PDB file of C-alpha atoms and ligand atoms in Angstrom:
ATOM      1  CA  MET A 183       0.233  -0.381  -0.407  1.00  0.00           C
ATOM      2  CA  THR A 184       0.951   3.505  -1.161  1.00  0.00           C
ATOM      3  CA  ASP A 185       0.746   5.558   3.079  1.00  0.00           C
ATOM      4  CA  LEU A 186      -1.419   9.661   1.423  1.00  0.00           C
ATOM      5  CA  GLN A 187      -0.659  11.213   4.395  1.00  0.00           C
ATOM      6  CA  GLY A 188       0.880  14.298   4.176  1.00  0.00           C
ATOM      7  CA  LYS A 189       0.729  14.299   0.708  1.00  0.00           C
ATOM      8  CA  VAL A 190      -1.179  17.178  -1.630  1.00  0.00           C
ATOM      9  CA  ALA A 191      -3.932  17.026  -4.019  1.00  0.00           C
ATOM     10  CA  PHE A 192      -5.985  19.079  -6.323  1.00  0.00           C
ATOM     11  CA  VAL A 193      -8.992  18.578  -6.113  1.00  0.00           C
ATOM     12  CA  THR A 194     -11.676  19.304  -9.586  1.00  0.00           C
ATOM     13  CA  GLY A 195     -15.291  19.337  -9.134  1.00  0.00           C
ATOM     14  CA  ALA A 196     -14.638  19.080  -6.008  1.00  0.00           C
ATOM     15  CA  SER A 197     -17.746  21.159  -4.669  1.00  0.00           C
ATOM     16  CA  ARG A 198     -20.158  18.435  -4.289  1.00  0.00           C
ATOM     17  CA  GLY A 199     -21.218  15.309  -5.579  1.00  0.00           C
ATOM     18  CA  ILE A 200     -17.761  13.024  -6.733  1.00  0.00           C
ATOM     19  CA  GLY A 201     -14.897  15.964  -6.163  1.00  0.00           C
ATOM     20  CA  ALA A 202     -16.998  16.785  -2.733  1.00  0.00           C
ATOM     21  CA  ALA A 203     -16.374  12.849  -1.412  1.00  0.00           C
ATOM     22  CA  VAL A 204     -13.186  11.839  -3.568  1.00  0.00           C
ATOM     23  CA  ALA A 205     -12.011  14.808  -1.305  1.00  0.00           C
ATOM     24  CA  ARG A 206     -13.169  14.040   2.248  1.00  0.00           C
ATOM     25  CA  ALA A 207     -11.983  10.572   1.572  1.00  0.00           C
ATOM     26  CA  LEU A 208      -8.344  12.271   0.964  1.00  0.00           C
ATOM     27  CA  SER A 209      -8.216  14.574   3.869  1.00  0.00           C
ATOM     28  CA  ASN A 210      -9.461  11.398   6.399  1.00  0.00           C
ATOM     29  CA  GLU A 211      -5.761   9.576   4.642  1.00  0.00           C
ATOM     30  CA  GLY A 212      -3.824  13.137   5.711  1.00  0.00           C
ATOM     31  CA  VAL A 213      -3.937  14.351   2.427  1.00  0.00           C
ATOM     32  CA  ALA A 214      -3.406  18.409   1.791  1.00  0.00           C
ATOM     33  CA  VAL A 215      -6.407  19.202  -0.613  1.00  0.00           C
ATOM     34  CA  GLY A 216      -7.128  22.690  -3.051  1.00  0.00           C
ATOM     35  CA  LEU A 217      -9.937  22.236  -3.829  1.00  0.00           C
ATOM     36  CA  ALA A 218     -11.001  24.165  -7.039  1.00  0.00           C
ATOM     37  CA  SER A 219     -14.714  24.976  -8.504  1.00  0.00           C
ATOM     38  CA  ARG A 220     -16.854  28.488  -9.351  1.00  0.00           C
ATOM     39  CA  SER A 221     -18.359  28.775  -6.305  1.00  0.00           C
ATOM     40  CA  GLY A 222     -15.005  27.515  -3.718  1.00  0.00           C
ATOM     41  CA  ASP A 223     -16.288  25.588  -1.820  1.00  0.00           C
ATOM     42  CA  ASP A 224     -13.862  24.693   1.047  1.00  0.00           C
ATOM     43  CA  LEU A 225     -16.017  22.110   2.084  1.00  0.00           C
ATOM     44  CA  GLY A 226     -15.155  22.954   6.428  1.00  0.00           C
ATOM     45  CA  LEU A 227     -11.349  20.004   5.849  1.00  0.00           C
ATOM     46  CA  PRO A 228      -9.113  20.481   7.934  1.00  0.00           C
ATOM     47  CA  ASP A 229      -6.448  21.165   5.768  1.00  0.00           C
ATOM     48  CA  ALA A 230      -7.883  22.426   2.463  1.00  0.00           C
ATOM     49  CA  LEU A 231      -7.799  25.378   0.603  1.00  0.00           C
ATOM     50  CA  GLY A 232     -10.826  26.213  -1.582  1.00  0.00           C
ATOM     51  CA  LEU A 233      -9.700  27.450  -4.931  1.00  0.00           C
ATOM     52  CA  THR A 234     -12.854  29.486  -6.987  1.00  0.00           C
ATOM     53  CA  CYS A 235     -11.677  28.656 -10.837  1.00  0.00           C
ATOM     54  CA  ASP A 236     -13.488  27.504 -13.918  1.00  0.00           C
ATOM     55  CA  VAL A 237     -11.894  24.936 -15.879  1.00  0.00           C
ATOM     56  CA  ARG A 238     -13.021  26.369 -18.569  1.00  0.00           C
ATOM     57  CA  ARG A 239     -10.598  28.834 -18.035  1.00  0.00           C
ATOM     58  CA  LEU A 240      -7.303  28.037 -18.737  1.00  0.00           C
ATOM     59  CA  ASP A 241      -5.357  31.070 -16.301  1.00  0.00           C
ATOM     60  CA  GLN A 242      -8.150  30.062 -13.473  1.00  0.00           C
ATOM     61  CA  VAL A 243      -7.013  26.689 -13.175  1.00  0.00           C
ATOM     62  CA  GLU A 244      -2.534  27.260 -13.005  1.00  0.00           C
ATOM     63  CA  ALA A 245      -3.818  30.429 -10.430  1.00  0.00           C
ATOM     64  CA  ALA A 246      -5.475  27.369  -8.368  1.00  0.00           C
ATOM     65  CA  VAL A 247      -2.861  25.084  -8.639  1.00  0.00           C
ATOM     66  CA  ALA A 248      -0.574  27.350  -8.134  1.00  0.00           C
ATOM     67  CA  SER A 249      -1.945  29.379  -5.216  1.00  0.00           C
ATOM     68  CA  THR A 250      -2.055  25.145  -3.899  1.00  0.00           C
ATOM     69  CA  VAL A 251       1.834  24.807  -4.051  1.00  0.00           C
ATOM     70  CA  THR A 252       2.866  28.359  -2.386  1.00  0.00           C
ATOM     71  CA  ARG A 253       0.044  26.870   0.366  1.00  0.00           C
ATOM     72  CA  PHE A 254       0.893  23.129   0.668  1.00  0.00           C
ATOM     73  CA  GLY A 255       4.642  23.190  -0.940  1.00  0.00           C
ATOM     74  CA  ARG A 256       4.437  20.977  -3.365  1.00  0.00           C
ATOM     75  CA  LEU A 257       1.586  18.728  -4.872  1.00  0.00           C
ATOM     76  CA  ASP A 258       1.084  14.691  -5.608  1.00  0.00           C
ATOM     77  CA  ILE A 259      -2.005  14.188  -6.512  1.00  0.00           C
ATOM     78  CA  CYS A 260      -4.405  15.720  -9.229  1.00  0.00           C
ATOM     79  CA  VAL A 261      -8.057  14.741  -9.506  1.00  0.00           C
ATOM     80  CA  ALA A 262      -9.587  15.751 -12.510  1.00  0.00           C
ATOM     81  CA  ASN A 263     -13.074  15.113 -12.042  1.00  0.00           C
ATOM     82  CA  ALA A 264     -15.401  18.447 -12.921  1.00  0.00           C
ATOM     83  CA  GLY A 265     -17.956  17.433 -15.320  1.00  0.00           C
ATOM     84  CA  VAL A 266     -21.641  18.438 -16.479  1.00  0.00           C
ATOM     85  CA  GLY A 267     -23.642  16.302 -18.475  1.00  0.00           C
ATOM     86  CA  SER A 268     -26.526  17.030 -21.333  1.00  0.00           C
ATOM     87  CA  TYR A 269     -28.181  13.839 -21.958  1.00  0.00           C
ATOM     88  CA  HIS A 270     -30.218  14.230 -25.477  1.00  0.00           C
ATOM     89  CA  SER A 271     -29.854  12.736 -29.111  1.00  0.00           C
ATOM     90  CA  LEU A 272     -26.895  15.052 -31.600  1.00  0.00           C
ATOM     91  CA  ALA A 273     -29.901  17.311 -33.144  1.00  0.00           C
ATOM     92  CA  ASP A 274     -32.096  18.030 -29.409  1.00  0.00           C
ATOM     93  CA  THR A 275     -28.715  19.151 -27.625  1.00  0.00           C
ATOM     94  CA  PRO A 276     -28.296  22.727 -26.900  1.00  0.00           C
ATOM     95  CA  VAL A 277     -25.212  24.237 -28.515  1.00  0.00           C
ATOM     96  CA  GLU A 278     -25.726  26.144 -24.921  1.00  0.00           C
ATOM     97  CA  HIS A 279     -24.838  22.212 -23.851  1.00  0.00           C
ATOM     98  CA  ILE A 280     -22.436  20.928 -26.623  1.00  0.00           C
ATOM     99  CA  GLU A 281     -19.866  24.080 -25.562  1.00  0.00           C
ATOM    100  CA  GLU A 282     -19.566  23.043 -22.214  1.00  0.00           C
ATOM    101  CA  MET A 283     -19.514  20.077 -22.168  1.00  0.00           C
ATOM    102  CA  ILE A 284     -16.740  19.112 -24.803  1.00  0.00           C
ATOM    103  CA  ASP A 285     -15.360  23.431 -23.186  1.00  0.00           C
ATOM    104  CA  VAL A 286     -15.776  22.110 -18.893  1.00  0.00           C
ATOM    105  CA  ASN A 287     -15.647  18.331 -18.985  1.00  0.00           C
ATOM    106  CA  LEU A 288     -12.883  18.427 -22.772  1.00  0.00           C
ATOM    107  CA  LYS A 289     -10.952  20.860 -22.217  1.00  0.00           C
ATOM    108  CA  GLY A 290     -10.957  22.060 -18.058  1.00  0.00           C
ATOM    109  CA  THR A 291      -9.716  18.308 -18.266  1.00  0.00           C
ATOM    110  CA  ILE A 292      -6.211  19.464 -20.532  1.00  0.00           C
ATOM    111  CA  TYR A 293      -6.239  22.153 -18.043  1.00  0.00           C
ATOM    112  CA  ALA A 294      -6.337  21.283 -14.563  1.00  0.00           C
ATOM    113  CA  ILE A 295      -3.695  18.749 -15.176  1.00  0.00           C
ATOM    114  CA  ARG A 296      -1.277  20.759 -17.901  1.00  0.00           C
ATOM    115  CA  ALA A 297      -2.120  22.764 -14.472  1.00  0.00           C
ATOM    116  CA  CYS A 298      -0.427  19.797 -12.860  1.00  0.00           C
ATOM    117  CA  VAL A 299       1.807  18.122 -15.045  1.00  0.00           C
ATOM    118  CA  PRO A 300       6.127  19.576 -13.664  1.00  0.00           C
ATOM    119  CA  HIS A 301       4.433  19.870  -9.946  1.00  0.00           C
ATOM    120  CA  LEU A 302       3.635  16.079 -10.669  1.00  0.00           C
ATOM    121  CA  ILE A 303       6.926  14.953 -12.187  1.00  0.00           C
ATOM    122  CA  ALA A 304       8.521  16.866  -9.766  1.00  0.00           C
ATOM    123  CA  SER A 305       6.739  14.427  -6.625  1.00  0.00           C
ATOM    124  CA  PRO A 306       8.705  11.774  -6.415  1.00  0.00           C
ATOM    125  CA  GLU A 307       5.421   9.719  -5.929  1.00  0.00           C
ATOM    126  CA  GLY A 308       2.606  11.703  -8.409  1.00  0.00           C
ATOM    127  CA  ASP A 309      -0.543  10.508  -9.684  1.00  0.00           C
ATOM    128  CA  ILE A 310      -3.076  11.770 -11.870  1.00  0.00           C
ATOM    129  CA  VAL A 311      -6.869  10.270 -11.447  1.00  0.00           C
ATOM    130  CA  THR A 312      -9.303  10.674 -14.291  1.00  0.00           C
ATOM    131  CA  LEU A 313     -13.008  10.197 -13.399  1.00  0.00           C
ATOM    132  CA  ALA A 314     -14.219   9.988 -16.791  1.00  0.00           C
ATOM    133  CA  SER A 315     -17.283   8.032 -16.999  1.00  0.00           C
ATOM    134  CA  GLU A 316     -19.189   4.428 -18.937  1.00  0.00           C
ATOM    135  CA  ALA A 317     -19.573   7.023 -21.396  1.00  0.00           C
ATOM    136  CA  GLY A 318     -15.771   7.092 -21.782  1.00  0.00           C
ATOM    137  CA  ARG A 319     -15.717   3.550 -22.892  1.00  0.00           C
ATOM    138  CA  ARG A 320     -19.207   2.782 -25.039  1.00  0.00           C
ATOM    139  CA  GLY A 321     -21.320   4.627 -27.327  1.00  0.00           C
ATOM    140  CA  LEU A 322     -24.155   4.979 -25.784  1.00  0.00           C
ATOM    141  CA  PRO A 323     -27.650   6.034 -26.792  1.00  0.00           C
ATOM    142  CA  GLY A 324     -29.029  10.232 -26.477  1.00  0.00           C
ATOM    143  CA  GLU A 325     -25.707  11.506 -25.298  1.00  0.00           C
ATOM    144  CA  ALA A 326     -23.265  11.655 -27.823  1.00  0.00           C
ATOM    145  CA  VAL A 327     -21.627  14.545 -27.117  1.00  0.00           C
ATOM    146  CA  TYR A 328     -21.385  14.191 -23.590  1.00  0.00           C
ATOM    147  CA  CYS A 329     -19.840  10.454 -25.506  1.00  0.00           C
ATOM    148  CA  ALA A 330     -17.364  12.049 -26.638  1.00  0.00           C
ATOM    149  CA  SER A 331     -16.084  14.365 -24.160  1.00  0.00           C
ATOM    150  CA  LYS A 332     -15.716  11.992 -22.085  1.00  0.00           C
ATOM    151  CA  PHE A 333     -13.607   9.876 -24.933  1.00  0.00           C
ATOM    152  CA  GLY A 334     -11.591  11.943 -25.154  1.00  0.00           C
ATOM    153  CA  GLN A 335     -11.072  12.180 -21.522  1.00  0.00           C
ATOM    154  CA  VAL A 336     -10.359   8.937 -21.575  1.00  0.00           C
ATOM    155  CA  GLY A 337      -7.564   9.148 -24.660  1.00  0.00           C
ATOM    156  CA  LEU A 338      -6.528  11.799 -22.743  1.00  0.00           C
ATOM    157  CA  THR A 339      -5.238   9.956 -19.729  1.00  0.00           C
ATOM    158  CA  ARG A 340      -4.539   7.027 -22.047  1.00  0.00           C
ATOM    159  CA  ALA A 341      -1.601   8.843 -23.579  1.00  0.00           C
ATOM    160  CA  LEU A 342      -0.387  10.769 -20.315  1.00  0.00           C
ATOM    161  CA  ASP A 343       0.522   7.273 -19.453  1.00  0.00           C
ATOM    162  CA  HIS A 344       2.430   7.054 -22.152  1.00  0.00           C
ATOM    163  CA  GLU A 345       4.194  10.664 -22.005  1.00  0.00           C
ATOM    164  CA  LEU A 346       4.545  10.551 -18.107  1.00  0.00           C
ATOM    165  CA  ARG A 347       5.290   7.067 -17.044  1.00  0.00           C
ATOM    166  CA  GLU A 348       9.094   7.493 -16.619  1.00  0.00           C
ATOM    167  CA  HIS A 349       8.412  10.188 -15.260  1.00  0.00           C
ATOM    168  CA  GLY A 350       7.100   7.654 -12.230  1.00  0.00           C
ATOM    169  CA  VAL A 351       3.399   9.383 -12.766  1.00  0.00           C
ATOM    170  CA  ARG A 352       1.008   6.808 -12.681  1.00  0.00           C
ATOM    171  CA  CYS A 353      -1.941   7.945 -14.388  1.00  0.00           C
ATOM    172  CA  SER A 354      -5.932   6.238 -13.987  1.00  0.00           C
ATOM    173  CA  ASN A 355      -9.321   6.517 -15.803  1.00  0.00           C
ATOM    174  CA  VAL A 356     -12.120   5.357 -13.301  1.00  0.00           C
ATOM    175  CA  CYS A 357     -15.834   5.239 -15.261  1.00  0.00           C
ATOM    176  CA  PRO A 358     -18.554   5.140 -13.526  1.00  0.00           C
ATOM    177  CA  GLY A 359     -21.919   3.805 -14.250  1.00  0.00           C
ATOM    178  CA  GLY A 360     -24.988   6.160 -12.448  1.00  0.00           C
ATOM    179  CA  VAL A 361     -23.915   7.076 -10.290  1.00  0.00           C
ATOM    180  CA  ALA A 362     -26.862   9.349  -7.050  1.00  0.00           C
ATOM    181  CA  THR A 363     -25.630  13.241  -7.516  1.00  0.00           C
ATOM    182  CA  ASP A 364     -26.860  16.507  -8.677  1.00  0.00           C
ATOM    183  CA  PHE A 365     -25.345  15.785 -12.534  1.00  0.00           C
ATOM    184  CA  ALA A 366     -27.613  16.009 -15.361  1.00  0.00           C
ATOM    185  CA  LEU A 367     -30.646  17.172 -12.872  1.00  0.00           C
ATOM    186  CA  ALA A 368     -31.084  20.928 -14.095  1.00  0.00           C
ATOM    187  CA  ASP A 369     -33.470  21.802 -15.525  1.00  0.00           C
ATOM    188  CA  GLY A 370     -33.046  20.673 -19.457  1.00  0.00           C
ATOM    189  CA  TYR A 371     -30.032  18.356 -19.494  1.00  0.00           C
ATOM    190  CA  GLY A 372     -32.100  15.514 -19.316  1.00  0.00           C
ATOM    191  CA  ARG A 373     -31.579  12.715 -16.432  1.00  0.00           C
ATOM    192  CA  PRO A 374     -35.562  13.749 -14.232  1.00  0.00           C
ATOM    193  CA  PRO A 375     -34.419  12.260  -9.638  1.00  0.00           C
ATOM    194  CA  GLU A 376     -36.433   9.440 -10.717  1.00  0.00           C
ATOM    195  CA  VAL A 377     -33.444   7.329 -12.275  1.00  0.00           C
ATOM    196  CA  LEU A 378     -31.180   8.316  -9.519  1.00  0.00           C
ATOM    197  CA  ALA A 379     -32.993   5.337  -7.333  1.00  0.00           C
ATOM    198  CA  GLY A 380     -30.569   2.696  -7.099  1.00  0.00           C
ATOM    199  CA  MET A 381     -27.356   4.433  -8.745  1.00  0.00           C
ATOM    200  CA  MET A 382     -23.791   3.960  -7.017  1.00  0.00           C
ATOM    201  CA  SER A 383     -22.732   6.644  -4.468  1.00  0.00           C
ATOM    202  CA  GLY A 384     -20.432   9.435  -4.495  1.00  0.00           C
ATOM    203  CA  ASP A 385     -18.321   7.552  -1.899  1.00  0.00           C
ATOM    204  CA  ASP A 386     -18.701   4.438  -3.341  1.00  0.00           C
ATOM    205  CA  VAL A 387     -16.687   5.926  -6.259  1.00  0.00           C
ATOM    206  CA  ALA A 388     -14.236   7.826  -4.478  1.00  0.00           C
ATOM    207  CA  ALA A 389     -13.493   4.655  -2.352  1.00  0.00           C
ATOM    208  CA  VAL A 390     -11.988   3.655  -5.727  1.00  0.00           C
ATOM    209  CA  VAL A 391     -10.428   6.444  -6.423  1.00  0.00           C
ATOM    210  CA  LEU A 392      -8.396   5.802  -3.084  1.00  0.00           C
ATOM    211  CA  PHE A 393      -7.769   2.064  -4.284  1.00  0.00           C
ATOM    212  CA  CYS A 394      -6.210   3.501  -7.388  1.00  0.00           C
ATOM    213  CA  LEU A 395      -3.835   5.779  -5.594  1.00  0.00           C
ATOM    214  CA  THR A 396      -3.087   3.514  -2.290  1.00  0.00           C
ATOM    215  CA  ARG A 397      -1.351   0.542  -4.627  1.00  0.00           C
ATOM    216  CA  PRO A 398       1.625  -0.204  -4.427  1.00  0.00           C
ATOM    217  CA  ARG A 399       4.259   1.679  -6.074  1.00  0.00           C
ATOM    218  CA  ASN A 400       5.306  -0.702  -9.000  1.00  0.00           C
ATOM    219  CA  HIS A 401       2.349  -1.279 -10.318  1.00  0.00           C
ATOM    220  CA  ARG A 402      -0.545   1.424 -11.832  1.00  0.00           C
ATOM    221  CA  ILE A 403      -4.892   0.840 -12.142  1.00  0.00           C
ATOM    222  CA  LEU A 404      -4.614   2.483 -16.318  1.00  0.00           C
ATOM    223  CA  GLU A 405      -8.686   1.959 -16.182  1.00  0.00           C
ATOM    224  CA  THR A 406     -12.037   0.719 -13.483  1.00  0.00           C
ATOM    225  CA  ALA A 407     -15.353   0.000 -13.940  1.00  0.00           C
ATOM    226  CA  LEU A 408     -18.160   0.113 -11.775  1.00  0.00           C
ATOM    227  CA  ARG A 409     -21.286   0.161 -12.827  1.00  0.00           C
ATOM    228  CA  PRO A 410     -24.137  -0.307 -10.012  1.00  0.00           C
ATOM    229  CA  MET A 411     -26.534  -3.724  -9.708  1.00  0.00           C
ATOM    230  CA  THR A 412     -29.882  -1.908 -11.008  1.00  0.00           C
ATOM    231  CA  GLU A 413     -27.310  -1.058 -14.335  1.00  0.00           C
ATOM    232  CA  ALA A 414     -27.048  -3.649 -17.317  1.00  0.00           C
ATOM    233  CA  SER A 415     -23.047  -4.143 -18.096  1.00  0.00           C
ATOM    234  CA  TRP A 416     -23.972  -3.591 -22.273  1.00  0.00           C
ATOM    235  CA  GLY A 417     -21.936  -6.225 -23.025  1.00  0.00           C
TER     236      GLY A 417
HETATM  237  P1  LIG B 205     -22.017  17.376 -10.103  1.00  0.00           P
HETATM  238  O1  LIG B 205     -22.017  16.798  -8.731  1.00  0.00           O
HETATM  239  O2  LIG B 205     -22.768  17.988 -11.041  1.00  0.00           O
HETATM  240  O3  LIG B 205     -21.288  18.296  -9.079  1.00  0.00           O
HETATM  241  C1  LIG B 205     -20.046  18.852 -10.294  1.00  0.00           C
HETATM  242  C2  LIG B 205     -18.815  19.746  -9.569  1.00  0.00           C
HETATM  243  O4  LIG B 205     -17.892  20.017 -10.933  1.00  0.00           O
HETATM  244  C3  LIG B 205     -19.744  20.485  -8.841  1.00  0.00           C
HETATM  245  O5  LIG B 205     -18.158  20.689  -8.445  1.00  0.00           O
HETATM  246  C4  LIG B 205     -18.905  21.464  -9.473  1.00  0.00           C
HETATM  247  O6  LIG B 205     -19.202  22.453  -8.559  1.00  0.00           O
HETATM  248  C5  LIG B 205     -18.136  21.290 -10.805  1.00  0.00           C
HETATM  249  N1  LIG B 205     -17.827  21.932 -12.327  1.00  0.00           N
HETATM  250  C6  LIG B 205     -19.109  22.061 -13.306  1.00  0.00           C
HETATM  251  N2  LIG B 205     -18.488  22.302 -13.801  1.00  0.00           N
HETATM  252  C7  LIG B 205     -17.819  23.538 -13.879  1.00  0.00           C
HETATM  253  C8  LIG B 205     -17.085  24.319 -14.064  1.00  0.00           C
HETATM  254  N3  LIG B 205     -16.913  24.993 -15.049  1.00  0.00           N
HETATM  255  N4  LIG B 205     -15.189  24.269 -13.607  1.00  0.00           N
HETATM  256  C9  LIG B 205     -15.790  24.077 -12.264  1.00  0.00           C
HETATM  257  N5  LIG B 205     -15.749  23.077 -11.587  1.00  0.00           N
HETATM  258  C10 LIG B 205     -17.363  23.345 -12.316  1.00  0.00           C
HETATM  259  O7  LIG B 205     -21.585  15.265 -10.837  1.00  0.00           O
HETATM  260  P2  LIG B 205     -20.879  14.526 -10.445  1.00  0.00           P
HETATM  261  O8  LIG B 205     -21.499  13.418 -10.472  1.00  0.00           O
HETATM  262  O9  LIG B 205     -20.389  14.165  -9.630  1.00  0.00           O
HETATM  263  O10 LIG B 205     -19.481  14.475 -11.264  1.00  0.00           O
HETATM  264  C11 LIG B 205     -18.558  13.662 -11.608  1.00  0.00           C
HETATM  265  C12 LIG B 205     -18.035  13.677 -12.658  1.00  0.00           C
HETATM  266  O11 LIG B 205     -18.355  12.700 -13.291  1.00  0.00           O
HETATM  267  C13 LIG B 205     -18.207  14.892 -13.832  1.00  0.00           C
HETATM  268  O12 LIG B 205     -16.927  14.366 -15.298  1.00  0.00           O
HETATM  269  C14 LIG B 205     -19.321  12.889 -14.920  1.00  0.00           C
HETATM  270  O13 LIG B 205     -18.889  13.700 -15.861  1.00  0.00           O
HETATM  271  C15 LIG B 205     -18.466  12.145 -13.801  1.00  0.00           C
HETATM  272  N6  LIG B 205     -19.124  11.265 -13.472  1.00  0.00           N
HETATM  273  C16 LIG B 205     -20.225  11.064 -13.413  1.00  0.00           C
HETATM  274  C17 LIG B 205     -21.614  10.099 -13.361  1.00  0.00           C
HETATM  275  C18 LIG B 205     -22.432  10.245 -12.378  1.00  0.00           C
HETATM  276  O14 LIG B 205     -23.993   9.378 -12.719  1.00  0.00           O
HETATM  277  N7  LIG B 205     -22.539  11.171 -11.635  1.00  0.00           N
HETATM  278  C19 LIG B 205     -21.230   9.076 -13.946  1.00  0.00           C
HETATM  279  C20 LIG B 205     -20.075   8.609 -14.420  1.00  0.00           C
HETATM  280  C21 LIG B 205     -18.894  10.220 -14.248  1.00  0.00           C
HETATM  281  P3  LIG B 205     -19.763  24.312  -9.064  1.00  0.00           P
HETATM  282  O15 LIG B 205     -20.632  24.496  -9.552  1.00  0.00           O
HETATM  283  O16 LIG B 205     -19.289  25.626  -7.704  1.00  0.00           O
HETATM  284  O17 LIG B 205     -18.036  24.841 -10.242  1.00  0.00           O
END
């Protein structure tokens, strides 16, 4: 096992849902956390820095990572989690939702990881975990643009594994099925509240993120797929 005590993490989309669960799980293990979201919530955690940051803005992401390193003196873990989902056919997806999904899920992930990479290389034990999705492994009906953004994240993280392995930085895609969060519940985004019954919790996903991060340093988890028992595996 890798002991996380004393490490420093940067988590995007940390104000609620999966990101908040990951932040709490890391904090429980003694990790200091920079918590980035538009609301800048620090979740009231010890050794946490709430950072107001829109991941669509490279300057804001770079400033948030810099603040984390200035405050805690190093950076070992990047959890690229911020994301939005709008579930519609391609023709029915509003253009502003297309832009939001590509900008937040894909460009926001690229920006967050890019800003963290120099610090992760400098760390003796760097880790990147990307919160992708089952929608990044399979084409799913009624969520074409979301799938496109998630396939992009998966491809990015797989490519980074080649780029960063020689620097001792591990790269993992975590690909959940349905998780009961606010995600895609907003008006017009397409996931009705009743579908949340039976879904996994943010804590379920956080436990998998922790599993990846705590593996002994002689190996890495490239990709994990987890699905609620109420959801089929689609072959
Ligand atoms: P959530 O509960 O809606 O939380 C999304 C988080 O992202 C919030 O903290 C939000 O904070 C932040 N965020 C959204 N837009 C942002 C922006 N432009 N800049 C910075 N932060 C932003 O969603 P979730 O279910 O936890 O989803 C987290 C990740 O898991 C996403 O990448 C999602 O695609 C993925 N995922 C979710 C599910 C699921 O069923 N829920 C399944 C598979 C994968 P602010 O509003 O404060 O900015």
